[in-house]
Coordinates of C-alpha atoms and ligand atoms in Angstrom, one line a residue:
Chain A
X146 CA 22.2 4.3 4.2
X147 CA 21.0 1.2 2.2
X148 CA 19.4 1.1 -1.2
X149 CA 16.0 2.1 -1.1
X150 CA 14.2 -1.2 -1.0
X151 CA 11.2 -0.1 -3.1
X152 CA 13.5 1.2 -5.6
X153 CA 15.5 -2.1 -5.8
X154 CA 12.7 -4.4 -5.8
X155 CA 10.3 -2.5 -8.2
X156 CA 13.1 -2.2 -10.6
X157 CA 13.7 -5.9 -10.3
X158 CA 10.1 -6.7 -10.9
X159 CA 9.9 -4.4 -13.6
X160 CA 12.9 -5.7 -15.5
X161 CA 11.5 -9.1 -15.2
X162 CA 8.2 -8.2 -17.1
X163 CA 8.4 -8.4 -20.9
X164 CA 6.5 -5.2 -21.0
X165 CA 9.6 -3.3 -20.1
X166 CA 11.7 -4.9 -22.8
X167 CA 9.0 -4.0 -25.3
X168 CA 8.6 -0.6 -24.2
X169 CA 12.3 0.2 -24.5
X170 CA 12.7 -1.4 -28.1
X171 CA 9.5 0.3 -29.3
X172 CA 10.4 3.8 -27.8
X173 CA 14.1 3.6 -29.3
X174 CA 12.7 2.4 -32.7
X175 CA 10.0 5.0 -32.8
X176 CA 12.6 7.8 -32.1
X177 CA 15.1 6.3 -34.7
X178 CA 12.5 5.9 -37.4
X179 CA 11.1 9.4 -37.0
X180 CA 14.4 11.0 -36.7
X181 CA 15.8 9.2 -39.7
X182 CA 12.7 10.0 -41.8
X183 CA 13.4 13.6 -41.2
X184 CA 17.2 13.8 -41.4
X185 CA 18.2 10.8 -43.4
X186 CA 18.7 12.6 -46.7
X187 CA 21.4 14.8 -45.0
X188 CA 23.6 11.6 -44.7
X189 CA 23.3 10.5 -48.3
X190 CA 25.0 13.4 -49.9
X191 CA 28.6 13.0 -51.3
X192 CA 30.0 16.0 -49.5
X193 CA 29.4 17.6 -46.2
X194 CA 27.9 21.0 -46.8
X195 CA 26.4 23.7 -44.6
X196 CA 23.0 22.0 -45.8
X197 CA 23.7 18.6 -44.7
X198 CA 24.7 20.0 -41.2
X199 CA 21.6 21.9 -40.9
X200 CA 19.6 19.0 -42.0
X201 CA 21.3 16.8 -39.3
X202 CA 20.4 19.5 -36.7
X203 CA 16.8 19.6 -37.9
X204 CA 16.8 15.8 -37.4
X205 CA 18.0 16.3 -33.8
X206 CA 15.4 19.1 -33.0
X207 CA 12.7 16.9 -34.5
X208 CA 13.8 13.9 -32.4
X209 CA 13.9 16.0 -29.3
X210 CA 10.4 17.2 -29.8
X211 CA 9.1 13.8 -30.7
X212 CA 10.6 12.4 -27.5
X213 CA 9.4 15.3 -25.5
X214 CA 5.8 14.4 -26.5
X215 CA 6.3 10.7 -26.2
X216 CA 7.6 11.0 -22.7
X217 CA 4.5 13.3 -21.9
X218 CA 2.3 10.5 -23.3
X219 CA 4.1 7.6 -21.3
X220 CA 5.2 9.4 -18.0
X221 CA 1.9 10.2 -16.1
X222 CA 0.7 6.6 -16.5
X223 CA 4.0 5.3 -15.3
X224 CA 3.6 6.6 -11.7
X225 CA -0.2 7.1 -11.5
X226 CA -0.5 3.4 -10.4
X227 CA 2.4 3.5 -8.0
X228 CA 0.6 4.3 -4.7
X229 CA -3.0 3.7 -5.7
X230 CA -1.9 0.4 -7.0
X231 CA -0.3 -0.6 -3.6
X232 CA -3.7 0.4 -2.1
X233 CA -5.8 -1.6 -4.7
X234 CA -3.5 -4.6 -4.3
X235 CA -3.6 -4.2 -0.5
X236 CA 0.1 -4.1 -0.1
X237 CA 0.4 -0.6 1.1
X238 CA -0.4 -1.3 4.7
X239 CA 2.3 -4.1 4.9
X240 CA 4.8 -1.4 3.8
X241 CA 3.5 1.3 6.2
X242 CA 3.9 -0.9 9.3
X243 CA 7.6 -1.3 8.4
X244 CA 10.3 1.3 9.4
X245 CA 10.2 2.7 5.9
X246 CA 8.8 6.2 6.0
X247 CA 6.3 7.5 3.6
X248 CA 8.9 9.9 1.9
X249 CA 11.0 6.8 1.4
X250 CA 8.2 5.0 -0.2
X251 CA 7.4 7.9 -2.5
X252 CA 11.2 8.4 -3.5
X253 CA 11.5 4.8 -4.2
X254 CA 8.5 4.8 -6.5
X255 CA 9.6 7.9 -8.1
X256 CA 13.2 6.8 -8.7
X257 CA 12.1 3.5 -10.0
X258 CA 9.9 5.1 -12.8
X259 CA 12.6 7.7 -13.4
X260 CA 15.2 5.0 -13.8
X261 CA 13.0 3.6 -16.6
X262 CA 12.5 6.9 -18.0
X263 CA 16.2 7.6 -18.1
X264 CA 16.8 4.3 -19.6
X265 CA 14.4 5.2 -22.3
X266 CA 16.1 8.4 -23.0
X267 CA 19.5 6.9 -22.9
X268 CA 18.4 4.3 -25.2
X269 CA 18.0 6.9 -27.7
X270 CA 21.4 8.2 -27.3
X271 CA 23.0 6.4 -30.3
X272 CA 20.1 7.7 -32.4
X273 CA 20.5 11.3 -31.1
X274 CA 24.1 11.0 -31.7
X275 CA 23.8 10.7 -35.4
X276 CA 23.7 14.5 -35.4
X277 CA 27.4 14.3 -34.3
X278 CA 28.4 12.6 -37.6
X279 CA 28.1 15.8 -39.6
X280 CA 29.9 17.8 -36.9
X281 CA 27.2 20.2 -36.5
X282 CA 26.8 19.7 -32.8
X283 CA 28.8 18.6 -29.7
X284 CA 28.3 15.7 -27.6
X285 CA 27.8 17.7 -24.5
X286 CA 25.0 19.5 -26.3
X287 CA 23.3 16.2 -27.0
X288 CA 23.8 15.3 -23.4
X289 CA 22.2 18.5 -22.1
X290 CA 19.3 17.9 -24.5
X291 CA 18.8 14.4 -23.0
X292 CA 19.1 15.9 -19.5
X293 CA 16.4 18.2 -20.3
X294 CA 14.2 15.4 -21.4
X295 CA 15.0 13.5 -18.2
X296 CA 14.2 16.5 -16.0
X297 CA 11.0 16.8 -17.8
X298 CA 10.3 13.2 -17.1
X299 CA 11.0 13.7 -13.5
X300 CA 8.3 16.5 -13.3
X301 CA 5.7 14.7 -15.2
X302 CA 6.2 11.5 -13.0
X303 CA 5.9 13.7 -9.8
X304 CA 2.5 14.8 -11.1
X305 CA 1.4 11.2 -11.6
X306 CA 2.8 10.2 -8.3
X307 CA 0.9 13.0 -6.4
X308 CA -2.4 12.0 -8.1
X309 CA -1.6 8.4 -7.2
X310 CA -1.2 9.2 -3.5
X311 CA -4.3 11.4 -3.4
X312 CA -6.7 9.1 -5.4
X313 CA -7.8 5.7 -4.4
X314 CA -8.1 4.2 -7.9
X315 CA -5.4 3.8 -10.5
X316 CA -7.7 4.5 -13.2
X317 CA -8.9 7.8 -11.7
X318 CA -5.3 8.8 -10.9
X319 CA -4.2 8.1 -14.4
X320 CA -7.0 10.3 -15.9
X321 CA -6.5 13.1 -13.4
X322 CA -2.6 13.1 -13.9
X323 CA -3.1 13.5 -17.7
X324 CA -5.5 16.2 -17.2
X325 CA -3.1 17.9 -14.8
X326 CA -0.2 17.7 -17.2
X327 CA -2.5 19.2 -19.9
X328 CA -3.7 21.9 -17.6
X329 CA -0.2 22.7 -16.5
X330 CA 0.9 23.0 -20.2
X331 CA -2.1 25.4 -20.8
X332 CA -1.7 27.5 -17.7
X333 CA 1.9 28.0 -18.0
X334 CA 1.3 29.4 -21.6
X335 CA -0.8 32.2 -20.1
X336 CA 2.1 34.4 -19.4
X337 CA 3.1 34.2 -23.1
X338 CA 0.2 36.5 -23.9
X339 CA 1.8 39.2 -21.7
X340 CA 5.2 38.5 -23.0
X341 CA 4.0 39.0 -26.5
X342 CA 2.3 42.2 -25.5
X343 CA 5.5 43.5 -23.8
X344 CA 7.6 42.5 -26.7
X345 CA 5.2 44.2 -29.1
X346 CA 5.5 47.4 -27.1
X347 CA 9.3 47.0 -27.0
X348 CA 9.2 46.6 -30.8
X349 CA 7.1 49.8 -31.1
X350 CA 9.4 51.8 -28.8
X351 CA 12.4 50.7 -30.8
X352 CA 11.0 52.9 -33.6
X353 CA 9.5 55.7 -31.6
X354 CA 12.3 56.5 -29.5
X355 CA 15.4 55.2 -31.1
X356 CA 17.8 55.9 -28.3
X357 CA 15.8 54.1 -25.6
X358 CA 15.7 51.1 -27.7
X359 CA 13.8 47.9 -26.7
X360 CA 16.2 47.6 -23.6
X361 CA 14.4 50.3 -21.8
X362 CA 11.0 48.8 -22.2
X363 CA 11.7 45.2 -21.8
X364 CA 14.4 45.7 -19.3
X365 CA 17.1 43.6 -20.9
X366 CA 20.1 43.8 -23.0
X367 CA 21.0 41.8 -26.0
X368 CA 21.0 38.0 -25.2
X369 CA 20.0 38.8 -21.6
X370 CA 16.2 38.8 -21.7
X371 CA 14.2 36.0 -20.1
X372 CA 10.7 35.5 -20.6
X373 CA 8.4 34.0 -17.8
X374 CA 6.4 31.9 -20.1
X375 CA 9.5 30.1 -21.6
X376 CA 10.7 29.3 -18.1
X377 CA 7.5 27.8 -16.8
X378 CA 6.2 26.0 -19.8
X379 CA 8.1 22.8 -20.4
X380 CA 7.6 22.9 -24.1
X381 CA 8.6 26.5 -24.4
X382 CA 11.6 25.6 -22.4
X383 CA 12.5 22.9 -24.9
X384 CA 12.2 25.3 -27.7
X385 CA 14.6 27.6 -25.8
X386 CA 17.1 24.9 -25.5
X387 CA 16.8 23.8 -29.1
X388 CA 17.2 27.3 -30.3
X389 CA 20.3 28.0 -28.0
X390 CA 21.8 24.8 -29.3
X391 CA 21.0 24.9 -33.0
X392 CA 19.8 28.4 -33.8
X393 CA 17.0 26.9 -35.6
X394 CA 13.3 27.4 -35.0
X395 CA 13.6 31.2 -35.5
X396 CA 11.4 31.2 -38.4
X397 CA 8.9 28.8 -36.6
X398 CA 8.7 31.0 -33.7
X399 CA 8.4 34.1 -35.7
X400 CA 5.6 32.7 -37.6
X401 CA 3.9 32.3 -34.2
X402 CA 4.4 36.1 -33.4
X403 CA 6.3 38.6 -35.5
X404 CA 7.3 40.4 -32.4
X405 CA 9.4 37.5 -31.5
X406 CA 11.4 37.8 -34.6
X407 CA 12.3 41.2 -33.5
X408 CA 13.1 40.3 -30.0
X409 CA 15.0 37.1 -31.0
X410 CA 18.3 38.5 -30.3
X411 CA 17.4 39.9 -27.0
X412 CA 16.4 36.6 -25.6
X413 CA 18.6 34.4 -23.4
X414 CA 17.5 31.0 -24.6
X415 CA 20.2 29.1 -22.8
X416 CA 19.2 30.8 -19.6
X417 CA 15.5 30.2 -20.1
X418 CA 16.2 26.6 -20.9
X419 CA 18.1 26.0 -17.8
X420 CA 15.7 28.1 -15.9
X421 CA 12.9 25.9 -17.1
X422 CA 14.9 22.7 -16.0
X423 CA 15.4 24.4 -12.5
X424 CA 11.7 25.1 -12.5
X425 CA 10.7 21.6 -13.3
X426 CA 13.1 20.0 -10.9
X427 CA 11.8 22.2 -8.0
X428 CA 8.2 21.6 -8.9
X429 CA 8.8 17.9 -9.0
X430 CA 10.5 17.9 -5.6
X431 CA 7.6 19.9 -4.0
X432 CA 5.0 17.5 -5.6
X433 CA 6.9 14.6 -4.2
X434 CA 7.0 15.9 -0.7
X435 CA 3.3 16.6 -1.0
X436 CA 2.6 13.1 -2.2
X437 CA 4.6 11.7 0.9
X438 CA 2.2 13.5 3.2
X439 CA -0.6 11.9 1.6
X440 CA 0.7 8.5 1.7
X441 CA 1.4 8.8 5.4
X442 CA -0.8 6.4 7.3
X443 CA -3.8 7.4 9.4
X444 CA -4.7 10.6 7.4
X445 CA -8.1 9.2 6.7
X446 CA -10.1 6.5 8.2
X447 CA -9.4 4.2 5.3
X448 CA -10.0 0.6 5.3
X449 CA -8.9 -0.7 2.0
Chain B
X95 CA 1.9 -5.8 27.6
X96 CA -1.0 -4.5 25.7
X97 CA -3.2 -2.0 27.4
X98 CA -6.4 -0.7 25.8
X99 CA -8.4 1.9 27.5
X100 CA -11.8 3.4 26.4
X101 CA -10.7 2.9 22.8
X102 CA -13.4 4.5 20.5
X103 CA -13.5 4.8 16.7
X104 CA -16.2 6.7 14.9
X105 CA -16.6 6.6 11.1
X106 CA -18.7 9.5 10.2
X107 CA -21.8 8.7 12.2
X108 CA -21.1 5.2 12.8
X109 CA -19.6 4.1 16.0
X110 CA -17.3 1.1 15.2
X111 CA -15.6 0.9 18.4
X112 CA -17.2 1.9 21.7
X113 CA -15.0 2.5 24.6
X114 CA -13.3 -0.9 24.4
X115 CA -11.0 -1.6 27.5
X116 CA -8.8 -4.7 27.5
X117 CA -5.5 -5.8 28.9
X118 CA -3.4 -8.6 27.6
X119 CA -0.4 -10.0 29.5
X120 CA 2.9 -10.8 28.1
X121 CA 3.4 -14.2 26.5
X122 CA -0.2 -14.9 26.1
X123 CA -1.9 -16.2 23.1
X124 CA -5.1 -14.1 23.1
X125 CA -8.2 -14.9 20.9
X126 CA -10.1 -11.9 19.7
X127 CA -13.6 -13.0 18.6
X128 CA -16.6 -11.3 17.3
X129 CA -19.2 -11.5 14.4
X130 CA -18.8 -9.5 11.2
X131 CA -18.5 -5.9 11.8
X132 CA -17.7 -6.3 15.5
X133 CA -14.8 -4.0 15.2
X134 CA -11.9 -6.5 15.3
X135 CA -10.1 -5.2 12.3
X136 CA -10.5 -1.6 13.3
X137 CA -9.1 -2.4 16.8
X138 CA -6.0 -4.2 15.2
X139 CA -5.4 -1.5 12.6
X140 CA -5.3 1.1 15.4
X141 CA -2.8 -1.1 17.3
X142 CA -0.8 -1.5 14.2
X143 CA -0.7 2.4 13.8
X144 CA -2.6 2.2 10.6
X145 CA -5.8 4.2 11.9
X146 CA -6.2 6.9 14.4
X147 CA -8.7 6.2 17.2
X148 CA -11.3 8.9 17.8
X149 CA -10.6 8.7 21.5
X150 CA -9.2 6.5 24.1
X151 CA -5.6 5.2 24.4
X152 CA -3.8 2.0 23.5
X153 CA -0.3 1.3 24.7
X154 CA 2.0 -1.5 23.9
X155 CA 4.6 -2.2 26.5
X156 CA 3.8 1.3 27.7
X157 CA 4.3 2.8 24.4
X158 CA 1.3 4.8 23.2
X159 CA 0.2 3.9 19.7
X160 CA -0.9 7.4 18.8
X161 CA 2.0 9.3 20.2
X162 CA 4.8 7.1 19.2
X163 CA 3.9 5.0 16.1
X164 CA 7.5 4.6 15.0
X165 CA 8.4 2.9 18.3
X166 CA 5.2 0.8 18.3
X167 CA 5.9 -0.4 14.8
X168 CA 9.2 -2.0 16.1
X169 CA 7.2 -3.7 18.9
X170 CA 4.3 -5.0 16.6
X171 CA 4.2 -7.4 13.9
X172 CA 0.9 -6.9 11.9
X173 CA -0.7 -9.4 9.5
X174 CA -3.8 -7.8 7.8
X175 CA -7.0 -9.8 7.1
X176 CA -6.7 -9.0 3.4
X177 CA -3.5 -8.3 1.8
X178 CA -1.9 -8.6 -1.6
X179 CA 1.4 -9.7 -2.9
X180 CA 3.5 -8.4 -5.5
X181 CA 4.0 -10.2 -8.9
X182 CA 7.3 -11.1 -10.3
X183 CA 8.7 -11.7 -6.9
X184 CA 9.9 -14.9 -5.4
X185 CA 9.2 -15.9 -1.8
X186 CA 12.5 -15.3 -0.5
X187 CA 12.7 -12.0 -2.3
X188 CA 9.2 -11.0 -0.9
X189 CA 10.8 -11.5 2.6
X190 CA 14.1 -9.9 1.6
X191 CA 12.1 -6.9 0.3
X192 CA 10.4 -6.2 3.8
X193 CA 13.6 -7.1 5.6
X194 CA 15.3 -4.3 3.6
X195 CA 12.3 -2.0 4.6
X196 CA 13.2 -2.7 8.2
X197 CA 16.9 -1.8 7.3
X198 CA 18.6 -5.2 7.9
X199 CA 22.0 -5.7 6.4
X200 CA 22.7 -8.3 3.6
X201 CA 24.1 -11.0 6.0
X202 CA 21.2 -10.5 8.6
X203 CA 18.6 -10.9 5.8
X204 CA 20.1 -14.0 4.3
X205 CA 20.2 -15.6 7.7
X206 CA 16.7 -14.7 8.7
X207 CA 14.9 -15.6 5.4
X208 CA 15.6 -19.2 5.6
X209 CA 14.8 -19.3 9.4
X210 CA 11.4 -17.5 8.7
X211 CA 10.7 -19.8 5.7
X212 CA 11.4 -22.8 7.9
X213 CA 9.2 -21.4 10.8
X214 CA 6.2 -21.1 8.4
X215 CA 7.0 -24.4 6.5
X216 CA 7.6 -22.7 3.3
X217 CA 11.3 -23.8 2.8
X218 CA 10.5 -25.6 -0.5
X219 CA 8.7 -22.7 -1.9
X220 CA 11.8 -20.5 -1.5
X221 CA 12.2 -19.8 -5.2
X222 CA 8.6 -20.0 -6.2
X223 CA 7.0 -16.8 -7.4
X224 CA 4.7 -15.4 -4.7
X225 CA 1.7 -14.8 -6.9
X226 CA 1.6 -18.5 -7.9
X227 CA 1.5 -19.5 -4.2
X228 CA -2.0 -20.8 -2.8
X229 CA -3.9 -18.5 -0.5
X230 CA -3.0 -20.4 2.6
X231 CA 0.7 -20.4 1.7
X232 CA 0.5 -16.6 1.1
X233 CA -0.9 -16.1 4.5
X234 CA 1.9 -18.1 6.0
X235 CA 4.4 -16.0 4.0
X236 CA 2.6 -12.9 5.3
X237 CA 3.0 -14.1 8.8
X238 CA 6.7 -14.7 8.3
X239 CA 6.7 -11.1 6.9
X240 CA 5.2 -10.0 10.4
X241 CA 7.9 -11.7 12.2
X242 CA 10.8 -10.1 10.3
X243 CA 11.8 -7.5 12.9
X244 CA 11.3 -9.9 15.8
X245 CA 8.5 -8.0 17.4
X246 CA 7.2 -8.9 20.9
X247 CA 3.5 -8.5 19.9
X248 CA 1.9 -10.1 16.9
X249 CA -1.3 -8.9 15.5
X250 CA -2.9 -11.4 13.3
X251 CA -6.1 -10.5 11.6
X252 CA -7.9 -13.8 10.7
X253 CA -4.7 -15.5 9.8
X254 CA -6.4 -18.9 9.1
X255 CA -9.4 -17.7 7.1
X256 CA -8.2 -19.3 3.8
X257 CA -6.7 -22.4 5.1
X258 CA -7.7 -26.2 4.9
X259 CA -7.9 -28.1 8.0
X260 CA -4.3 -29.4 7.6
X261 CA -2.9 -25.7 7.2
X262 CA -5.0 -24.7 10.2
X263 CA -3.4 -27.4 12.3
X264 CA 0.1 -26.2 10.8
X265 CA -0.9 -22.6 11.8
X266 CA -1.5 -23.8 15.3
X267 CA 1.7 -25.5 15.4
X268 CA 3.4 -22.3 14.4
X269 CA 1.5 -20.2 16.9
X270 CA 2.6 -22.5 19.7
X271 CA 6.2 -22.1 18.5
X272 CA 5.7 -18.4 18.6
X273 CA 4.5 -18.7 22.1
X274 CA 7.4 -20.7 23.1
X275 CA 9.5 -18.1 21.7
X276 CA 7.9 -15.8 24.3
X277 CA 5.8 -13.7 21.9
X278 CA 2.4 -12.3 22.8
X279 CA -0.1 -12.9 20.0
X280 CA -3.4 -11.4 19.4
X281 CA -5.3 -13.4 16.8
X282 CA -8.7 -12.7 15.5
X283 CA -11.3 -15.1 14.2
X284 CA -15.0 -15.6 13.8
X285 CA -14.6 -19.1 14.9
X286 CA -14.6 -19.3 18.7
X287 CA -14.1 -23.1 19.0
X288 CA -11.1 -23.0 16.8
X289 CA -9.5 -20.1 18.9
X290 CA -10.5 -21.5 22.3
X291 CA -8.6 -24.7 21.4
X292 CA -5.2 -22.9 21.1
X293 CA -5.6 -19.6 23.0
X294 CA -5.0 -19.0 26.6
X295 CA -7.4 -16.3 26.9
X296 CA -10.1 -14.7 24.9
X297 CA -11.9 -11.4 24.2
X298 CA -15.2 -11.4 22.7
X299 CA -16.5 -8.2 21.2
X300 CA -19.6 -7.2 19.5
X301 CA -20.9 -4.0 18.0
X302 CA -17.7 -2.3 19.1
X303 CA -18.1 -3.2 22.8
X304 CA -16.6 -5.8 25.1
X305 CA -18.8 -8.7 25.7
X306 CA -16.2 -11.0 27.6
X307 CA -12.5 -10.9 28.4
X308 CA -10.7 -13.6 30.2
X309 CA -9.2 -17.0 30.2
X310 CA -10.8 -19.9 28.2
X311 CA -11.6 -21.6 31.6
X312 CA -13.3 -18.5 32.8
X313 CA -15.5 -18.4 29.6
X314 CA -16.2 -22.2 30.0
X315 CA -17.2 -21.6 33.7
X316 CA -19.3 -18.7 32.9
X317 CA -21.1 -20.6 30.2
X318 CA -21.2 -24.0 32.0
X319 CA -23.2 -22.1 34.8
X320 CA -25.9 -22.0 32.3
X321 CA -25.4 -25.1 30.6
X322 CA -27.7 -28.0 30.8
X323 CA -27.6 -31.5 32.3
X324 CA -28.9 -34.0 29.6
X325 CA -30.6 -37.1 31.2
X326 CA -31.7 -40.2 29.2
X327 CA -33.9 -42.6 31.0
X328 CA -34.5 -46.2 30.2
X329 CA -36.6 -46.3 27.0
X330 CA -40.3 -47.1 27.2
X331 CA -40.9 -45.5 30.5
X332 CA -44.6 -44.7 31.0
X333 CA -45.6 -41.2 31.5
X334 CA -45.9 -41.3 35.3
X335 CA -42.5 -42.3 35.8
X336 CA -41.3 -39.5 33.6
X337 CA -43.4 -37.0 35.6
X338 CA -42.1 -38.3 38.7
X339 CA -38.4 -38.0 37.7
X340 CA -39.3 -34.4 36.5
X341 CA -40.7 -33.7 39.8
X342 CA -37.7 -34.9 41.6
X343 CA -35.5 -32.7 39.6
X344 CA -37.6 -29.7 39.9
X345 CA -37.0 -29.8 43.6
X346 CA -33.4 -29.9 43.2
X347 CA -31.7 -26.6 44.1
X348 CA -30.2 -24.8 41.0
X349 CA -32.6 -26.3 38.6
X350 CA -34.4 -23.6 36.6
X351 CA -36.3 -25.6 34.1
X352 CA -36.9 -28.9 32.5
X353 CA -37.6 -29.6 28.8
X354 CA -38.7 -32.8 27.4
X355 CA -36.8 -34.1 24.5
X356 CA -37.5 -37.1 22.2
X357 CA -38.8 -40.2 23.9
X358 CA -37.2 -40.4 27.4
X359 CA -34.8 -37.6 27.1
X360 CA -34.8 -34.8 29.7
X361 CA -32.8 -31.5 29.3
X362 CA -32.3 -29.8 32.7
X363 CA -31.4 -26.2 32.7
X364 CA -29.2 -26.1 35.8
X365 CA -27.1 -23.4 37.4
X366 CA -24.7 -25.2 39.7
X367 CA -21.3 -26.7 39.9
X368 CA -20.0 -30.1 39.2
X369 CA -20.5 -31.2 42.8
X370 CA -24.1 -30.3 42.5
X371 CA -24.4 -32.3 39.4
X372 CA -23.0 -35.3 41.1
X373 CA -25.5 -34.8 43.9
X374 CA -28.4 -34.5 41.4
X375 CA -27.4 -38.0 39.9
X376 CA -27.2 -39.5 43.4
X377 CA -30.7 -38.3 44.3
X378 CA -32.2 -39.6 41.0
X379 CA -30.8 -42.9 41.5
X380 CA -31.8 -43.0 45.2
X381 CA -35.4 -42.2 43.9
X382 CA -35.3 -45.2 41.7
X383 CA -35.3 -43.2 38.4
X384 CA -33.8 -45.5 35.8
X385 CA -31.2 -43.3 34.5
X386 CA -29.3 -44.7 31.4
X387 CA -27.3 -41.7 30.6
X388 CA -26.4 -38.5 32.6
X389 CA -24.1 -36.0 31.0
X390 CA -23.3 -32.3 30.8
X391 CA -22.8 -31.7 27.3
X392 CA -19.5 -30.1 26.2
X393 CA -19.7 -26.4 25.9
X394 CA -21.0 -25.7 22.6
X395 CA -18.9 -22.9 21.6
X396 CA -20.9 -22.3 18.4
X397 CA -23.8 -21.8 20.5
X398 CA -21.9 -19.7 23.0
X399 CA -20.9 -17.4 20.2
X400 CA -24.4 -17.0 19.1
X401 CA -25.5 -16.4 22.6
X402 CA -23.0 -14.0 23.5
X403 CA -23.1 -12.0 20.4
X404 CA -26.8 -12.3 20.1
X405 CA -28.4 -9.2 18.3
X406 CA -30.5 -7.9 21.0
X407 CA -31.7 -5.0 18.7
Ligands
LIG796 N1 -13.5 3.1 6.6 C1 -14.6 2.9 7.1 N2 -15.7 3.8 7.0 C2 -16.8 3.5 7.6 N3 -17.1 2.4 8.3 C3 -16.3 1.5 8.4 C4 -14.9 1.6 7.9 N4 -14.1 0.6 8.3 C5 -15.0 -0.1 9.0 N5 -16.1 0.3 9.1 C6 -17.2 -0.2 9.9 O1 -16.8 -0.5 11.2 C7 -17.4 -1.7 11.6 C8 -16.3 -2.5 12.2 O2 -15.5 -3.0 11.1 P1 -14.3 -4.0 11.3 O3 -13.7 -4.3 10.1 O4 -13.5 -3.5 12.4 O5 -15.1 -5.4 11.8 P2 -14.6 -6.9 12.0 O6 -14.9 -7.1 13.3 O7 -13.1 -7.0 11.6 O8 -15.4 -7.7 11.0 P3 -15.1 -8.9 10.2 O9 -15.3 -10.1 11.1 O10 -16.0 -8.9 8.9 O11 -13.8 -8.8 9.5 C9 -18.2 -2.4 10.4 O12 -19.6 -2.1 10.6 C10 -17.7 -1.5 9.3 O13 -18.8 -1.3 8.3
LIG797 MG1 -12.1 -7.9 10.0

């Protein structure tokens, strides 16, 4: 099997445009400045202490969250024009009459954007690795963090791609994909209400029937419990990951709901983070298959 | 080669193609003519597997365009009427891109790209960015793109629409080369005279239905049948002599009407063959009519086009 031509050529074209260079530079710079602003003081001390280590971790957490939102800001627009742009530019027909199937077209478009996204994320690797200096995290943890960001980008790109294959105009596709990302974020937060309710009941039961404990009600053992909302909501998934990696954010989460404070030890944050990655990867795949169906020629009596 | 039967395409309420039936033989350069909105593009897009017909069938070398689109795409090279190009891509890369889409290996691609560029006279634009080419050059490049997989049938939708006369002449040369290569070409245009110069056969459609299909000679013959004979008499004839000449002509079989032109010009509506025209001239001379000029005007294709595609309401 040869290299996907769409991937090969879009990438070449993209690398030729000055915009890409600017995007990469600005992105990495933004993350660096933001991360340093938060954690720089940890590197200034004369000695390594438990505090400087925590501060470096804080810097990592902040940079991850910052990158997460930056990606969400950038990604839908990245693919929203990929198919509709071909339609607008009147190059889609030329592609469709070749032997390249619609799935290959979609995959090419996706991989090309994903490549750029991964490049963005990898470009921040040196910055993210600052946390390694203080010895408070391992390289593999940082890499898993970046993997999480890459998977998030994949899912977001897929949303944009589906919109692009459905809608005629790039502008419309861009607007709709941002709305869709926003809606997905909100809808996947809904189970949280139920989760908090459950947790609250568990918390009560802990005191009303000592022997049953929260396990009986929530149905989990210490460090084994997974909440639906944390798996389906990308941001909560990220929070899970950061908690499992650094142990930070407990206070933040608890201020959100006191019951979380009680439940904290019961939650399998690592499992939820990986579950979230799995969910995003699967959803992304499905969205792409759908997109391929809509790119297929002759679905409508289109003229353009 | 190409066999279209009762092809119909309905957009919502609007019937763009109405039971079009058409055959094209292999190795032919076939012109496809019709006014705006006649359904040329619609037909071509159906043949290129980009559009589903509402009913009817079309087959290329026996392969049905609806049932086996993948096979058809290997047989057909398609050049749309409007198309775009990617920016940040050089001419040779443009072809390389599509060649990759057809799954050709590196060695094959490198060989064919230069051949194709030479075929469409763009060798010297090899390393020029596609978006900076002129419209005519882009069209030639797009034609090269349609030839990448060496298809037997080429479907060219108004390939010469943006070309200057020189480029048009070059295009004709390219088409002739393609014909020599044994390819069948279906080429659409609004401009009948241009097509009739280079095509073997023609199809004229209007409002989605067939008006005429056949060789260029057949079309000429058909049109000739209604064509006029233009006669100019020696100037300053008096009225009686003109009347006499007109009377003479009116009696001739096949003459359906006579119109007086400027001065001593007579325009005779005549349905007859060449032999008849010769007889007519002999008769006039015998009758002592001072004929200064006697000719059948060349078929005015512009007029034919108007005639054939006249909006009869
Ligand atoms: N997607 C569509 N939806 C509705 N009507 C359409 C569509 N595409 C084409 N038509 C109509 O079908 C008719 C035939 O269009 P077509 O493009 O085939 O004509 P054409 O012969 O190529 O004309 P031109 O010489 O202007 O290129 C036109 O009246 C057009 O308005
Ligand atoms: Mg057209």
